[in-house]
């Protein structure tokens, strides 16, 4: 692995401008961790929210069908209670067993998180890229990861049942084009 690639993966991805509250929390959090404390005064540096365990795919490796999951959605009122945490943390990640973008209040949640000085990061299966395209730019999503399970449509769609690899790649290409044309 070249130094440039390693540097991007280990340093640049997590560099962002922090406000004073975030800097103080980050320093306190690192200090408490290095001291092995089990009761912390700091807030977490990263908050991961599983908006839903529901998914619009039926991937062959997913345990959701075996585990008897009941599709659930995290309520907006529960997220709203985290305002103080979001004032101090550095990143909010929307990720989990399900597809976060099918949450009925996904746009509202991203818009609400946008009021805080945090990096916004989520992982998607790419099925709703057309629907969420404007959200990415309007609410300054910092990182969006699209999960695929093959370099070809045949492989990906066999593993990710209900997926349309060609559509996902096309939608991603359009998003990259919009980003590049508008200097995002």
mmCIF file with all atom_site columns, C-alpha atoms in Angstrom:
data_model
loop_
_atom_site.group_PDB
_atom_site.id
_atom_site.type_symbol
_atom_site.label_atom_id
_atom_site.label_alt_id
_atom_site.label_comp_id
_atom_site.label_asym_id
_atom_site.label_entity_id
_atom_site.label_seq_id
_atom_site.pdbx_PDB_ins_code
_atom_site.Cartn_x
_atom_site.Cartn_y
_atom_site.Cartn_z
_atom_site.occupancy
_atom_site.B_iso_or_equiv
_atom_site.pdbx_formal_charge
_atom_site.auth_seq_id
_atom_site.auth_comp_id
_atom_site.auth_asym_id
_atom_site.auth_atom_id
_atom_site.pdbx_PDB_model_num
ATOM 1   C CA . UNK A 1 1   ? 0.000   0.000   0.000   1.00 0.00 ? 1   UNK A CA 1
ATOM 2   C CA . UNK A 1 2   ? 1.428   3.336   -0.964  1.00 0.00 ? 2   UNK A CA 1
ATOM 3   C CA . UNK A 1 3   ? 1.953   6.001   1.672   1.00 0.00 ? 3   UNK A CA 1
ATOM 4   C CA . UNK A 1 4   ? -0.482  8.324   -0.129  1.00 0.00 ? 4   UNK A CA 1
ATOM 5   C CA . UNK A 1 5   ? -3.299  5.754   -0.009  1.00 0.00 ? 5   UNK A CA 1
ATOM 6   C CA . UNK A 1 6   ? -2.535  4.809   3.576   1.00 0.00 ? 6   UNK A CA 1
ATOM 7   C CA . UNK A 1 7   ? -2.444  8.463   4.585   1.00 0.00 ? 7   UNK A CA 1
ATOM 8   C CA . UNK A 1 8   ? -5.840  9.101   3.015   1.00 0.00 ? 8   UNK A CA 1
ATOM 9   C CA . UNK A 1 9   ? -7.361  6.109   4.761   1.00 0.00 ? 9   UNK A CA 1
ATOM 10  C CA . UNK A 1 10  ? -5.886  6.829   8.169   1.00 0.00 ? 10  UNK A CA 1
ATOM 11  C CA . UNK A 1 11  ? -5.614  10.597  8.433   1.00 0.00 ? 11  UNK A CA 1
ATOM 12  C CA . UNK A 1 12  ? -7.415  12.651  5.804   1.00 0.00 ? 12  UNK A CA 1
ATOM 13  C CA . UNK A 1 13  ? -10.720 10.834  6.170   1.00 0.00 ? 13  UNK A CA 1
ATOM 14  C CA . UNK A 1 14  ? -11.055 11.936  9.777   1.00 0.00 ? 14  UNK A CA 1
ATOM 15  C CA . UNK A 1 15  ? -9.633  15.431  9.529   1.00 0.00 ? 15  UNK A CA 1
ATOM 16  C CA . UNK A 1 16  ? -12.174 18.161  9.889   1.00 0.00 ? 16  UNK A CA 1
ATOM 17  C CA . UNK A 1 17  ? -12.386 21.557  11.483  1.00 0.00 ? 17  UNK A CA 1
ATOM 18  C CA . UNK A 1 18  ? -13.586 21.204  15.036  1.00 0.00 ? 18  UNK A CA 1
ATOM 19  C CA . UNK A 1 19  ? -15.054 23.944  17.169  1.00 0.00 ? 19  UNK A CA 1
ATOM 20  C CA . UNK A 1 20  ? -13.744 24.610  20.676  1.00 0.00 ? 20  UNK A CA 1
ATOM 21  C CA . UNK A 1 21  ? -16.396 22.438  22.334  1.00 0.00 ? 21  UNK A CA 1
ATOM 22  C CA . UNK A 1 22  ? -15.488 19.499  20.076  1.00 0.00 ? 22  UNK A CA 1
ATOM 23  C CA . UNK A 1 23  ? -11.752 19.991  20.586  1.00 0.00 ? 23  UNK A CA 1
ATOM 24  C CA . UNK A 1 24  ? -12.124 20.009  24.370  1.00 0.00 ? 24  UNK A CA 1
ATOM 25  C CA . UNK A 1 25  ? -14.387 16.955  24.290  1.00 0.00 ? 25  UNK A CA 1
ATOM 26  C CA . UNK A 1 26  ? -12.030 15.089  21.953  1.00 0.00 ? 26  UNK A CA 1
ATOM 27  C CA . UNK A 1 27  ? -9.014  15.799  24.154  1.00 0.00 ? 27  UNK A CA 1
ATOM 28  C CA . UNK A 1 28  ? -10.910 14.777  27.293  1.00 0.00 ? 28  UNK A CA 1
ATOM 29  C CA . UNK A 1 29  ? -12.198 11.625  25.605  1.00 0.00 ? 29  UNK A CA 1
ATOM 30  C CA . UNK A 1 30  ? -8.693  10.593  24.503  1.00 0.00 ? 30  UNK A CA 1
ATOM 31  C CA . UNK A 1 31  ? -7.308  11.332  27.979  1.00 0.00 ? 31  UNK A CA 1
ATOM 32  C CA . UNK A 1 32  ? -10.013 9.273   29.675  1.00 0.00 ? 32  UNK A CA 1
ATOM 33  C CA . UNK A 1 33  ? -9.438  6.398   27.259  1.00 0.00 ? 33  UNK A CA 1
ATOM 34  C CA . UNK A 1 34  ? -5.664  6.447   27.771  1.00 0.00 ? 34  UNK A CA 1
ATOM 35  C CA . UNK A 1 35  ? -6.216  6.364   31.539  1.00 0.00 ? 35  UNK A CA 1
ATOM 36  C CA . UNK A 1 36  ? -8.556  3.395   31.176  1.00 0.00 ? 36  UNK A CA 1
ATOM 37  C CA . UNK A 1 37  ? -11.411 5.159   32.928  1.00 0.00 ? 37  UNK A CA 1
ATOM 38  C CA . UNK A 1 38  ? -14.762 3.391   32.948  1.00 0.00 ? 38  UNK A CA 1
ATOM 39  C CA . UNK A 1 39  ? -16.833 6.386   34.015  1.00 0.00 ? 39  UNK A CA 1
ATOM 40  C CA . UNK A 1 40  ? -16.405 9.210   31.543  1.00 0.00 ? 40  UNK A CA 1
ATOM 41  C CA . UNK A 1 41  ? -17.115 12.917  31.673  1.00 0.00 ? 41  UNK A CA 1
ATOM 42  C CA . UNK A 1 42  ? -16.619 13.257  27.916  1.00 0.00 ? 42  UNK A CA 1
ATOM 43  C CA . UNK A 1 43  ? -19.160 12.646  25.211  1.00 0.00 ? 43  UNK A CA 1
ATOM 44  C CA . UNK A 1 44  ? -18.476 10.047  22.502  1.00 0.00 ? 44  UNK A CA 1
ATOM 45  C CA . UNK A 1 45  ? -16.509 11.350  19.545  1.00 0.00 ? 45  UNK A CA 1
ATOM 46  C CA . UNK A 1 46  ? -18.630 9.337   17.129  1.00 0.00 ? 46  UNK A CA 1
ATOM 47  C CA . UNK A 1 47  ? -22.312 8.421   17.388  1.00 0.00 ? 47  UNK A CA 1
ATOM 48  C CA . UNK A 1 48  ? -23.633 5.538   15.304  1.00 0.00 ? 48  UNK A CA 1
ATOM 49  C CA . UNK A 1 49  ? -27.384 5.370   14.814  1.00 0.00 ? 49  UNK A CA 1
ATOM 50  C CA . UNK A 1 50  ? -29.151 2.412   13.292  1.00 0.00 ? 50  UNK A CA 1
ATOM 51  C CA . UNK A 1 51  ? -32.164 4.162   11.798  1.00 0.00 ? 51  UNK A CA 1
ATOM 52  C CA . UNK A 1 52  ? -33.784 0.873   10.835  1.00 0.00 ? 52  UNK A CA 1
ATOM 53  C CA . UNK A 1 53  ? -33.161 -2.822  10.584  1.00 0.00 ? 53  UNK A CA 1
ATOM 54  C CA . UNK A 1 54  ? -35.531 -2.972  7.597   1.00 0.00 ? 54  UNK A CA 1
ATOM 55  C CA . UNK A 1 55  ? -34.046 -3.423  4.150   1.00 0.00 ? 55  UNK A CA 1
ATOM 56  C CA . UNK A 1 56  ? -35.337 -3.486  0.603   1.00 0.00 ? 56  UNK A CA 1
ATOM 57  C CA . UNK A 1 57  ? -32.782 -6.137  -0.413  1.00 0.00 ? 57  UNK A CA 1
ATOM 58  C CA . UNK A 1 58  ? -32.621 -9.811  0.489   1.00 0.00 ? 58  UNK A CA 1
ATOM 59  C CA . UNK A 1 59  ? -28.885 -10.490 0.403   1.00 0.00 ? 59  UNK A CA 1
ATOM 60  C CA . UNK A 1 60  ? -27.817 -14.119 0.523   1.00 0.00 ? 60  UNK A CA 1
ATOM 61  C CA . UNK A 1 61  ? -25.385 -13.529 3.411   1.00 0.00 ? 61  UNK A CA 1
ATOM 62  C CA . UNK A 1 62  ? -27.698 -11.424 5.587   1.00 0.00 ? 62  UNK A CA 1
ATOM 63  C CA . UNK A 1 63  ? -28.815 -12.955 8.858   1.00 0.00 ? 63  UNK A CA 1
ATOM 64  C CA . UNK A 1 64  ? -31.922 -10.799 9.184   1.00 0.00 ? 64  UNK A CA 1
ATOM 65  C CA . UNK A 1 65  ? -34.191 -13.509 7.780   1.00 0.00 ? 65  UNK A CA 1
ATOM 66  C CA . UNK A 1 66  ? -32.686 -16.134 10.100  1.00 0.00 ? 66  UNK A CA 1
ATOM 67  C CA . UNK A 1 67  ? -32.720 -14.016 13.222  1.00 0.00 ? 67  UNK A CA 1
ATOM 68  C CA . UNK A 1 68  ? -36.422 -13.269 13.036  1.00 0.00 ? 68  UNK A CA 1
ATOM 69  C CA . UNK A 1 69  ? -35.966 -9.504  12.970  1.00 0.00 ? 69  UNK A CA 1
ATOM 70  C CA . UNK A 1 70  ? -39.100 -7.434  13.197  1.00 0.00 ? 70  UNK A CA 1
ATOM 71  C CA . UNK A 1 71  ? -38.631 -4.350  11.003  1.00 0.00 ? 71  UNK A CA 1
ATOM 72  C CA . UNK A 1 72  ? -38.321 -1.313  13.248  1.00 0.00 ? 72  UNK A CA 1
ATOM 73  C CA . UNK A 1 73  ? -37.524 2.359   12.747  1.00 0.00 ? 73  UNK A CA 1
ATOM 74  C CA . UNK A 1 74  ? -35.760 4.614   15.238  1.00 0.00 ? 74  UNK A CA 1
ATOM 75  C CA . UNK A 1 75  ? -38.148 7.381   16.209  1.00 0.00 ? 75  UNK A CA 1
ATOM 76  C CA . UNK A 1 76  ? -37.258 10.972  15.463  1.00 0.00 ? 76  UNK A CA 1
ATOM 77  C CA . UNK A 1 77  ? -38.053 11.893  19.068  1.00 0.00 ? 77  UNK A CA 1
ATOM 78  C CA . UNK A 1 78  ? -35.281 9.517   20.210  1.00 0.00 ? 78  UNK A CA 1
ATOM 79  C CA . UNK A 1 79  ? -32.782 11.162  17.876  1.00 0.00 ? 79  UNK A CA 1
ATOM 80  C CA . UNK A 1 80  ? -33.910 14.620  18.991  1.00 0.00 ? 80  UNK A CA 1
ATOM 81  C CA . UNK A 1 81  ? -32.915 13.729  22.573  1.00 0.00 ? 81  UNK A CA 1
ATOM 82  C CA . UNK A 1 82  ? -29.292 13.483  21.429  1.00 0.00 ? 82  UNK A CA 1
ATOM 83  C CA . UNK A 1 83  ? -28.921 17.200  20.669  1.00 0.00 ? 83  UNK A CA 1
ATOM 84  C CA . UNK A 1 84  ? -26.464 17.808  23.514  1.00 0.00 ? 84  UNK A CA 1
ATOM 85  C CA . UNK A 1 85  ? -24.346 14.848  22.430  1.00 0.00 ? 85  UNK A CA 1
ATOM 86  C CA . UNK A 1 86  ? -24.293 16.112  18.832  1.00 0.00 ? 86  UNK A CA 1
ATOM 87  C CA . UNK A 1 87  ? -23.013 19.491  20.042  1.00 0.00 ? 87  UNK A CA 1
ATOM 88  C CA . UNK A 1 88  ? -19.871 17.749  21.364  1.00 0.00 ? 88  UNK A CA 1
ATOM 89  C CA . UNK A 1 89  ? -19.221 14.781  19.057  1.00 0.00 ? 89  UNK A CA 1
ATOM 90  C CA . UNK A 1 90  ? -17.338 14.886  15.770  1.00 0.00 ? 90  UNK A CA 1
ATOM 91  C CA . UNK A 1 91  ? -19.281 12.461  13.594  1.00 0.00 ? 91  UNK A CA 1
ATOM 92  C CA . UNK A 1 92  ? -22.759 10.996  13.287  1.00 0.00 ? 92  UNK A CA 1
ATOM 93  C CA . UNK A 1 93  ? -22.954 7.758   11.332  1.00 0.00 ? 93  UNK A CA 1
ATOM 94  C CA . UNK A 1 94  ? -26.200 6.285   10.053  1.00 0.00 ? 94  UNK A CA 1
ATOM 95  C CA . UNK A 1 95  ? -25.501 2.602   9.671   1.00 0.00 ? 95  UNK A CA 1
ATOM 96  C CA . UNK A 1 96  ? -26.680 -0.806  10.760  1.00 0.00 ? 96  UNK A CA 1
ATOM 97  C CA . UNK A 1 97  ? -28.395 -3.982  9.625   1.00 0.00 ? 97  UNK A CA 1
ATOM 98  C CA . UNK A 1 98  ? -30.943 -2.107  7.560   1.00 0.00 ? 98  UNK A CA 1
ATOM 99  C CA . UNK A 1 99  ? -30.983 0.412   4.737   1.00 0.00 ? 99  UNK A CA 1
ATOM 100 C CA . UNK A 1 100 ? -31.025 3.846   6.430   1.00 0.00 ? 100 UNK A CA 1
ATOM 101 C CA . UNK A 1 101 ? -32.376 5.676   3.383   1.00 0.00 ? 101 UNK A CA 1
ATOM 102 C CA . UNK A 1 102 ? -35.702 3.802   3.510   1.00 0.00 ? 102 UNK A CA 1
ATOM 103 C CA . UNK A 1 103 ? -36.457 5.297   6.924   1.00 0.00 ? 103 UNK A CA 1
ATOM 104 C CA . UNK A 1 104 ? -39.626 7.347   6.329   1.00 0.00 ? 104 UNK A CA 1
ATOM 105 C CA . UNK A 1 105 ? -37.977 10.367  7.981   1.00 0.00 ? 105 UNK A CA 1
ATOM 106 C CA . UNK A 1 106 ? -34.495 10.004  6.478   1.00 0.00 ? 106 UNK A CA 1
ATOM 107 C CA . UNK A 1 107 ? -34.507 13.482  4.910   1.00 0.00 ? 107 UNK A CA 1
ATOM 108 C CA . UNK A 1 108 ? -35.821 15.074  8.117   1.00 0.00 ? 108 UNK A CA 1
ATOM 109 C CA . UNK A 1 109 ? -33.152 13.295  10.177  1.00 0.00 ? 109 UNK A CA 1
ATOM 110 C CA . UNK A 1 110 ? -30.280 14.374  7.911   1.00 0.00 ? 110 UNK A CA 1
ATOM 111 C CA . UNK A 1 111 ? -31.649 17.931  7.834   1.00 0.00 ? 111 UNK A CA 1
ATOM 112 C CA . UNK A 1 112 ? -31.860 17.943  11.655  1.00 0.00 ? 112 UNK A CA 1
ATOM 113 C CA . UNK A 1 113 ? -28.304 16.593  12.046  1.00 0.00 ? 113 UNK A CA 1
ATOM 114 C CA . UNK A 1 114 ? -27.089 19.291  9.639   1.00 0.00 ? 114 UNK A CA 1
ATOM 115 C CA . UNK A 1 115 ? -27.634 21.945  12.321  1.00 0.00 ? 115 UNK A CA 1
ATOM 116 C CA . UNK A 1 116 ? -24.758 20.467  14.327  1.00 0.00 ? 116 UNK A CA 1
ATOM 117 C CA . UNK A 1 117 ? -21.038 20.851  13.562  1.00 0.00 ? 117 UNK A CA 1
ATOM 118 C CA . UNK A 1 118 ? -20.545 17.136  12.870  1.00 0.00 ? 118 UNK A CA 1
ATOM 119 C CA . UNK A 1 119 ? -19.417 15.041  9.940   1.00 0.00 ? 119 UNK A CA 1
ATOM 120 C CA . UNK A 1 120 ? -22.391 13.222  8.465   1.00 0.00 ? 120 UNK A CA 1
ATOM 121 C CA . UNK A 1 121 ? -21.657 9.712   7.254   1.00 0.00 ? 121 UNK A CA 1
ATOM 122 C CA . UNK A 1 122 ? -23.888 6.897   6.125   1.00 0.00 ? 122 UNK A CA 1
ATOM 123 C CA . UNK A 1 123 ? -23.716 3.577   4.353   1.00 0.00 ? 123 UNK A CA 1
ATOM 124 C CA . UNK A 1 124 ? -26.317 2.639   1.749   1.00 0.00 ? 124 UNK A CA 1
ATOM 125 C CA . UNK A 1 125 ? -27.006 -0.232  -0.604  1.00 0.00 ? 125 UNK A CA 1
ATOM 126 C CA . UNK A 1 126 ? -27.450 2.397   -3.330  1.00 0.00 ? 126 UNK A CA 1
ATOM 127 C CA . UNK A 1 127 ? -31.039 1.541   -4.187  1.00 0.00 ? 127 UNK A CA 1
ATOM 128 C CA . UNK A 1 128 ? -32.426 4.990   -3.347  1.00 0.00 ? 128 UNK A CA 1
ATOM 129 C CA . UNK A 1 129 ? -29.714 7.246   -4.744  1.00 0.00 ? 129 UNK A CA 1
ATOM 130 C CA . UNK A 1 130 ? -32.119 9.080   -7.061  1.00 0.00 ? 130 UNK A CA 1
ATOM 131 C CA . UNK A 1 131 ? -34.459 9.768   -4.147  1.00 0.00 ? 131 UNK A CA 1
ATOM 132 C CA . UNK A 1 132 ? -31.739 11.074  -1.804  1.00 0.00 ? 132 UNK A CA 1
ATOM 133 C CA . UNK A 1 133 ? -29.501 12.831  -4.328  1.00 0.00 ? 133 UNK A CA 1
ATOM 134 C CA . UNK A 1 134 ? -30.569 16.351  -3.313  1.00 0.00 ? 134 UNK A CA 1
ATOM 135 C CA . UNK A 1 135 ? -30.209 15.531  0.385   1.00 0.00 ? 135 UNK A CA 1
ATOM 136 C CA . UNK A 1 136 ? -26.523 14.743  -0.133  1.00 0.00 ? 136 UNK A CA 1
ATOM 137 C CA . UNK A 1 137 ? -25.773 18.233  -1.393  1.00 0.00 ? 137 UNK A CA 1
ATOM 138 C CA . UNK A 1 138 ? -28.366 20.340  0.433   1.00 0.00 ? 138 UNK A CA 1
ATOM 139 C CA . UNK A 1 139 ? -27.359 18.963  3.823   1.00 0.00 ? 139 UNK A CA 1
ATOM 140 C CA . UNK A 1 140 ? -23.643 18.594  3.152   1.00 0.00 ? 140 UNK A CA 1
ATOM 141 C CA . UNK A 1 141 ? -23.271 14.851  3.704   1.00 0.00 ? 141 UNK A CA 1
ATOM 142 C CA . UNK A 1 142 ? -19.541 14.370  4.216   1.00 0.00 ? 142 UNK A CA 1
ATOM 143 C CA . UNK A 1 143 ? -19.208 10.685  3.440   1.00 0.00 ? 143 UNK A CA 1
ATOM 144 C CA . UNK A 1 144 ? -21.562 8.286   1.721   1.00 0.00 ? 144 UNK A CA 1
ATOM 145 C CA . UNK A 1 145 ? -20.422 4.710   1.265   1.00 0.00 ? 145 UNK A CA 1
ATOM 146 C CA . UNK A 1 146 ? -22.238 2.469   -1.190  1.00 0.00 ? 146 UNK A CA 1
ATOM 147 C CA . UNK A 1 147 ? -22.015 -1.211  -0.436  1.00 0.00 ? 147 UNK A CA 1
ATOM 148 C CA . UNK A 1 148 ? -21.732 -3.523  -3.421  1.00 0.00 ? 148 UNK A CA 1
ATOM 149 C CA . UNK A 1 149 ? -20.879 -7.213  -3.486  1.00 0.00 ? 149 UNK A CA 1
ATOM 150 C CA . UNK A 1 150 ? -19.406 -7.683  -6.901  1.00 0.00 ? 150 UNK A CA 1
ATOM 151 C CA . UNK A 1 151 ? -17.592 -5.909  -9.695  1.00 0.00 ? 151 UNK A CA 1
ATOM 152 C CA . UNK A 1 152 ? -20.173 -7.059  -12.237 1.00 0.00 ? 152 UNK A CA 1
ATOM 153 C CA . UNK A 1 153 ? -23.946 -6.864  -12.351 1.00 0.00 ? 153 UNK A CA 1
ATOM 154 C CA . UNK A 1 154 ? -24.196 -10.643 -12.516 1.00 0.00 ? 154 UNK A CA 1
ATOM 155 C CA . UNK A 1 155 ? -22.197 -11.192 -9.322  1.00 0.00 ? 155 UNK A CA 1
ATOM 156 C CA . UNK A 1 156 ? -23.611 -8.266  -7.361  1.00 0.00 ? 156 UNK A CA 1
ATOM 157 C CA . UNK A 1 157 ? -27.255 -8.917  -8.214  1.00 0.00 ? 157 UNK A CA 1
ATOM 158 C CA . UNK A 1 158 ? -26.936 -12.640 -7.452  1.00 0.00 ? 158 UNK A CA 1
ATOM 159 C CA . UNK A 1 159 ? -25.656 -11.815 -3.950  1.00 0.00 ? 159 UNK A CA 1
ATOM 160 C CA . UNK A 1 160 ? -27.759 -8.693  -3.354  1.00 0.00 ? 160 UNK A CA 1
ATOM 161 C CA . UNK A 1 161 ? -31.157 -9.933  -4.413  1.00 0.00 ? 161 UNK A CA 1
ATOM 162 C CA . UNK A 1 162 ? -33.434 -7.065  -5.568  1.00 0.00 ? 162 UNK A CA 1
ATOM 163 C CA . UNK A 1 163 ? -30.381 -4.970  -6.505  1.00 0.00 ? 163 UNK A CA 1
ATOM 164 C CA . UNK A 1 164 ? -29.891 -3.316  -9.874  1.00 0.00 ? 164 UNK A CA 1
ATOM 165 C CA . UNK A 1 165 ? -26.126 -2.920  -10.215 1.00 0.00 ? 165 UNK A CA 1
ATOM 166 C CA . UNK A 1 166 ? -26.373 -0.986  -13.473 1.00 0.00 ? 166 UNK A CA 1
ATOM 167 C CA . UNK A 1 167 ? -28.815 1.521   -11.989 1.00 0.00 ? 167 UNK A CA 1
ATOM 168 C CA . UNK A 1 168 ? -26.689 1.978   -8.853  1.00 0.00 ? 168 UNK A CA 1
ATOM 169 C CA . UNK A 1 169 ? -23.544 2.614   -10.919 1.00 0.00 ? 169 UNK A CA 1
ATOM 170 C CA . UNK A 1 170 ? -25.453 5.008   -13.174 1.00 0.00 ? 170 UNK A CA 1
ATOM 171 C CA . UNK A 1 171 ? -26.870 6.906   -10.189 1.00 0.00 ? 171 UNK A CA 1
ATOM 172 C CA . UNK A 1 172 ? -23.419 7.101   -8.587  1.00 0.00 ? 172 UNK A CA 1
ATOM 173 C CA . UNK A 1 173 ? -21.937 8.429   -11.813 1.00 0.00 ? 173 UNK A CA 1
ATOM 174 C CA . UNK A 1 174 ? -24.593 11.141  -11.940 1.00 0.00 ? 174 UNK A CA 1
ATOM 175 C CA . UNK A 1 175 ? -23.928 12.126  -8.305  1.00 0.00 ? 175 UNK A CA 1
ATOM 176 C CA . UNK A 1 176 ? -20.172 12.343  -8.946  1.00 0.00 ? 176 UNK A CA 1
ATOM 177 C CA . UNK A 1 177 ? -20.829 14.454  -12.051 1.00 0.00 ? 177 UNK A CA 1
ATOM 178 C CA . UNK A 1 178 ? -23.062 16.853  -10.079 1.00 0.00 ? 178 UNK A CA 1
ATOM 179 C CA . UNK A 1 179 ? -20.457 17.065  -7.325  1.00 0.00 ? 179 UNK A CA 1
ATOM 180 C CA . UNK A 1 180 ? -17.661 17.827  -9.776  1.00 0.00 ? 180 UNK A CA 1
ATOM 181 C CA . UNK A 1 181 ? -19.663 20.349  -11.804 1.00 0.00 ? 181 UNK A CA 1
ATOM 182 C CA . UNK A 1 182 ? -20.723 22.261  -8.696  1.00 0.00 ? 182 UNK A CA 1
ATOM 183 C CA . UNK A 1 183 ? -17.434 22.122  -6.796  1.00 0.00 ? 183 UNK A CA 1
ATOM 184 C CA . UNK A 1 184 ? -18.784 20.257  -3.777  1.00 0.00 ? 184 UNK A CA 1
#
